[in-house]
Structures are given as structure tokens and as C-alpha cells.
Amino acid sequence: VAIVDSLSSNSVYKPVLSNSNAKIMNWTISTLQFYNLYLSSLAARYSLFVPTDEYFTKYIDPVAFSKDIQAVLKYWYNSKTAIVNATIYKYDKQTGIVGDSIGLITSSSFITNRLLDLLNSHIVLGDIKSGKSFYQTRGNNFIKVSGSDINMTIQGGGDIQMNTNAKLTNIFTQANGNTYFIDKPIQAPLSSVYKVLSTTPEFSEFFSLLAGFPAGSSSRIFVNDANNYGMDFNIKFFYTYNYTVYVPTNSAIVSAIQNGIIIPWSTINGMTDATAKAAAISKLERFLRYHFQDKSVFVDNQLVNKVYQSSTIKYDDVPTGFNTSKNKFYKIRVNGNGNDLSLTTETGKTAHVVTGNELYNIMTRDFIFNAKPASFKNIDGTGTGTLFSSSQIVTSSTAVIHQIDNILSFE
């Protein structure tokens, strides 16, 4: 977060403030007063992406997207009340077709919650540089930038999933960065890690191991409880941050089972000794968690040579390749020449990101809502439960998924 010690009247916020066609983003920034100061600060440089008002026609709401009846929202500035409202339109997420209007949302808490989430996904700390494609936004989502100058196009994870993109309509060079007017909101990911792993056949063996933990087990990886009400299931140990998930090929998992490195669920579930069974479950959990890394790392035309933390804690004093201390997280070294990524484990073994089948750089997002999506009425007002407009995005974590050609092991 930038330190607001000196402000500029010619900041990245100025084109928004002075443009009559950017009232929605201006209302959002000015209503959330911190952002007015944040974006005017000279303590940092920003890249601010601004969909102008006429393009706020198809906001895909993540809570609605999780339910049987979907709809999209058209945000518009109500000049009579000087606030932003949202008109609800029917939507078919299979075809992408938007239908007739079916309602109106005026709840200020709902509008502010959704537009804050959108705003955070449209702010990049720093400049957009040639040669680099993936940039982290203030909201922990990543965007993919292609091309340069006025020919630049921008995609969020949802855009890549739906084959859409935002194009530039204007660029403003300001004292603390650049403001880019664009022709649609950037669509953040609408798929969780669970969704991608469970629906991608090439990830099926790894997913089966992750999904096999008994209900109520403290070792579960996928959760959907009072602190983790998301679109489906969330990763238990994600905490409002960005991560990388390395998914071994199906053949790598099968080979590890055949070689006794992994004890499969079919064997664990048949164990009659409770102590041995508990130990096997714990060992499998720790093995799987070593494939989850803090910090999202992409194959992105950039040199990489860095050690990152995994999600598995070291419980002993046995020396490791990265000299990891007891009660610290085991580590993974990531190296890349720009076109690939290779991984080195605590034991010195290696694995490589598979780039030949497009199963890499897959962006995901684990939302946390204030209640289960099923507990709200549908966005069109039908169904049972509390009003849809009472739903809130509490927080989220993001992850990039890569397929790798080998398992990762810390022992």
C-alpha cells in the first residue's frame, strides 16, 4: 500500500474525475474515500484501468453465477440520486446471451461491495512494461496484457475462460502512472481451484487424492463451512493471498502409487488399525500440500530464480536442501527462462511445468461470501432465502494452476 505523503492533482484519478463518461468509476473511487487519496499519491506509480459508463452492461455477479438462475448486472449512474444503481438482466452462462431486464438493485451496501471488488481488480501497482504479460492487481487477481500502447488488450481469468477481452479506448499519462480507458470491465476468474481440478480430466488423479479425505476430517483440503462459503469448495489453507498449484500428470500420480510413494485412498480406507490409518491420512495431506505454493508464479517471458514456501510445515530437525527450520514451511525453488518453469524440491528432485497442452497459467479464484449462495434468493427474486442484495463478497484468494511432469516430495 502506498504511503499517502504527497498528493498530485494530475494523478491517475484525474481523468476519471474530469470525464463525464466515467461517473460509475468516479462514484466508486470517491465513495471509498481512501481510494481517492491512494490513487493521487506520488509515493508510488499506478496503472488504472477504467471501463467507461457505457460499457458497464454485463457484470457477472459471482454469487449469482454460483446459483441455478444466473443474471448479469448493468451498472448506471442515477443522476437524480447521485448514486450508482444496477439493473438485473437475464443471462445464459452457457451461451453468454443477455436477455430482458428483470429487476433493479439500489442497495448501497451491495453496490459498494461489488464495485469495490471490481475496482481492486482494475488497479495495478506499477507500470505496464513490454515483454511481461501477467500483472497482479490490488485485489490479488492477475490480469493478462497483450500488445502495447493503444493496441493493448487486457484479460482477467474470467475473460480467458470466456474468450473475451477489454480493449483500450484512450490512454492518459499522469504524474504517478497511466490511466487506461477500456471498453469493458476486466472479468476476474469465476472458477475456483476445486472447479478447475474437478472438471479437467488431465487433473483427475490429483483431484481424487485431494477430494478423498473423510467428511469432518481436520486433514480435508476442500472445505465449505461457516468461514469458507464460496462458489463451491475452497482450499482450507488459503488466506486472502495469491498461490500457485502444481498438478502432477495422471501418469505421474499413478507411477507414484505403484512405487509406494503415495498410499491411495483404496488402501487407506481399508485399514483397520486406527493409528496407522490416521498416520497415513496425515502423510497424504502433507504430501498434497507440498504442491501448493505461496505466491502466484506464471510462465511469462520473465527470468525466474527464487525459493518459495509451500503449504507443508516441517516438524523435525532433519537437514533439508533449503535448510528449512523446524516449524517453518518446506520450500520449493522455481527457475524459469521465460518460456518454462522448473521446480526443485527439498530433496533435490525436479519437476517441470508442462507447456505443450495449455494446462498452465490457469487463473482461479476462491471467494468467501457472507453466507452460502444457496441461502440467498435468486437474483431475479425467485426462490427462498434472504434477499440477493444482502449477499456480500467478504474476501477471496487467487491461484494459478500449472500441470507438472512429476510429483513433488519434501522427503
PDB file of N, CA and C in Angstrom, residues 1-8 11-13 29-30 32-44 46 176:
ATOM      1  N   VAL A   1       0.843  -1.189   0.000  1.00  0.00           N
ATOM      2  CA  VAL A   1       0.000   0.000   0.000  1.00  0.00           C
ATOM      3  C   VAL A   1       0.879   1.240   0.000  1.00  0.00           C
ATOM      4  N   ALA A   2       0.594   2.150  -0.876  1.00  0.00           N
ATOM      5  CA  ALA A   2       1.397   3.359  -0.953  1.00  0.00           C
ATOM      6  C   ALA A   2       1.183   4.230   0.279  1.00  0.00           C
ATOM      7  N   ILE A   3       2.237   4.891   0.699  1.00  0.00           N
ATOM      8  CA  ILE A   3       2.142   5.845   1.802  1.00  0.00           C
ATOM      9  C   ILE A   3       1.666   7.168   1.219  1.00  0.00           C
ATOM     10  N   VAL A   4       0.539   7.657   1.695  1.00  0.00           N
ATOM     11  CA  VAL A   4      -0.028   8.884   1.146  1.00  0.00           C
ATOM     12  C   VAL A   4       0.638  10.075   1.836  1.00  0.00           C
ATOM     13  N   ASP A   5       1.853  10.436   1.370  1.00  0.00           N
ATOM     14  CA  ASP A   5       2.566  11.537   1.998  1.00  0.00           C
ATOM     15  C   ASP A   5       2.553  12.785   1.135  1.00  0.00           C
ATOM     16  N   SER A   6       2.390  12.626  -0.176  1.00  0.00           N
ATOM     17  CA  SER A   6       2.260  13.781  -1.057  1.00  0.00           C
ATOM     18  C   SER A   6       1.293  13.409  -2.166  1.00  0.00           C
ATOM     19  N   LEU A   7       0.421  14.350  -2.515  1.00  0.00           N
ATOM     20  CA  LEU A   7      -0.648  14.082  -3.460  1.00  0.00           C
ATOM     21  C   LEU A   7      -0.465  14.912  -4.717  1.00  0.00           C
ATOM     22  N   SER A   8      -1.018  14.443  -5.812  1.00  0.00           N
ATOM     23  CA  SER A   8      -0.926  15.150  -7.081  1.00  0.00           C
ATOM     24  C   SER A   8      -2.323  15.429  -7.614  1.00  0.00           C
ATOM     25  N   SER A  11      -2.979  13.219 -11.015  1.00  0.00           N
ATOM     26  CA  SER A  11      -2.780  11.798 -10.748  1.00  0.00           C
ATOM     27  C   SER A  11      -3.579  10.949 -11.729  1.00  0.00           C
ATOM     28  N   VAL A  12      -3.448   9.616 -11.592  1.00  0.00           N
ATOM     29  CA  VAL A  12      -4.218   8.698 -12.437  1.00  0.00           C
ATOM     30  C   VAL A  12      -5.722   8.837 -12.186  1.00  0.00           C
ATOM     31  N   TYR A  13      -6.091   9.448 -11.071  1.00  0.00           N
ATOM     32  CA  TYR A  13      -7.505   9.648 -10.778  1.00  0.00           C
ATOM     33  C   TYR A  13      -8.100  10.810 -11.573  1.00  0.00           C
ATOM     34  N   ILE A  29     -14.699   5.432  -6.637  1.00  0.00           N
ATOM     35  CA  ILE A  29     -13.457   5.931  -6.028  1.00  0.00           C
ATOM     36  C   ILE A  29     -13.744   6.995  -4.983  1.00  0.00           C
ATOM     37  N   SER A  30     -14.667   7.906  -5.280  1.00  0.00           N
ATOM     38  CA  SER A  30     -14.951   8.998  -4.338  1.00  0.00           C
ATOM     39  C   SER A  30     -15.756   8.522  -3.132  1.00  0.00           C
ATOM     40  N   LEU A  32     -15.498   5.519  -1.778  1.00  0.00           N
ATOM     41  CA  LEU A  32     -14.484   4.847  -0.963  1.00  0.00           C
ATOM     42  C   LEU A  32     -13.306   5.807  -0.844  1.00  0.00           C
ATOM     43  N   GLN A  33     -13.408   6.773   0.078  1.00  0.00           N
ATOM     44  CA  GLN A  33     -12.534   7.941   0.085  1.00  0.00           C
ATOM     45  C   GLN A  33     -11.050   7.597   0.107  1.00  0.00           C
ATOM     46  N   PHE A  34     -10.691   6.477   0.727  1.00  0.00           N
ATOM     47  CA  PHE A  34      -9.285   6.089   0.764  1.00  0.00           C
ATOM     48  C   PHE A  34      -8.696   5.998  -0.636  1.00  0.00           C
ATOM     49  N   TYR A  35      -9.509   5.525  -1.594  1.00  0.00           N
ATOM     50  CA  TYR A  35      -9.001   5.306  -2.951  1.00  0.00           C
ATOM     51  C   TYR A  35      -8.709   6.626  -3.660  1.00  0.00           C
ATOM     52  N   ASN A  36      -9.445   7.661  -3.323  1.00  0.00           N
ATOM     53  CA  ASN A  36      -9.160   8.988  -3.865  1.00  0.00           C
ATOM     54  C   ASN A  36      -7.737   9.397  -3.482  1.00  0.00           C
ATOM     55  N   LEU A  37      -7.406   9.235  -2.217  1.00  0.00           N
ATOM     56  CA  LEU A  37      -6.060   9.571  -1.736  1.00  0.00           C
ATOM     57  C   LEU A  37      -5.027   8.586  -2.277  1.00  0.00           C
ATOM     58  N   TYR A  38      -5.352   7.318  -2.239  1.00  0.00           N
ATOM     59  CA  TYR A  38      -4.429   6.264  -2.682  1.00  0.00           C
ATOM     60  C   TYR A  38      -3.990   6.497  -4.123  1.00  0.00           C
ATOM     61  N   LEU A  39      -4.945   6.753  -5.007  1.00  0.00           N
ATOM     62  CA  LEU A  39      -4.643   6.914  -6.423  1.00  0.00           C
ATOM     63  C   LEU A  39      -4.045   8.279  -6.752  1.00  0.00           C
ATOM     64  N   SER A  40      -4.079   9.204  -5.798  1.00  0.00           N
ATOM     65  CA  SER A  40      -3.478  10.525  -6.001  1.00  0.00           C
ATOM     66  C   SER A  40      -2.085  10.630  -5.394  1.00  0.00           C
ATOM     67  N   SER A  41      -1.648   9.573  -4.743  1.00  0.00           N
ATOM     68  CA  SER A  41      -0.359   9.592  -4.063  1.00  0.00           C
ATOM     69  C   SER A  41       0.800   9.571  -5.050  1.00  0.00           C
ATOM     70  N   LEU A  42       1.852  10.328  -4.737  1.00  0.00           N
ATOM     71  CA  LEU A  42       3.074  10.323  -5.533  1.00  0.00           C
ATOM     72  C   LEU A  42       4.105   9.355  -4.968  1.00  0.00           C
ATOM     73  N   ALA A  43       3.720   8.608  -3.946  1.00  0.00           N
ATOM     74  CA  ALA A  43       4.653   7.657  -3.320  1.00  0.00           C
ATOM     75  C   ALA A  43       4.792   6.378  -4.137  1.00  0.00           C
ATOM     76  N   ALA A  44       3.944   6.200  -5.154  1.00  0.00           N
ATOM     77  CA  ALA A  44       4.013   5.002  -5.985  1.00  0.00           C
ATOM     78  C   ALA A  44       3.483   5.340  -7.371  1.00  0.00           C
ATOM     79  N   TYR A  46       0.995   3.885 -10.614  1.00  0.00           N
ATOM     80  CA  TYR A  46      -0.172   3.034 -10.790  1.00  0.00           C
ATOM     81  C   TYR A  46      -0.517   2.902 -12.260  1.00  0.00           C
ATOM     82  N   ASN A 176       1.674  10.139 -11.685  1.00  0.00           N
ATOM     83  CA  ASN A 176       2.001   8.940 -10.905  1.00  0.00           C
ATOM     84  C   ASN A 176       1.599   7.646 -11.618  1.00  0.00           C
TER      85      ASN A 176
END
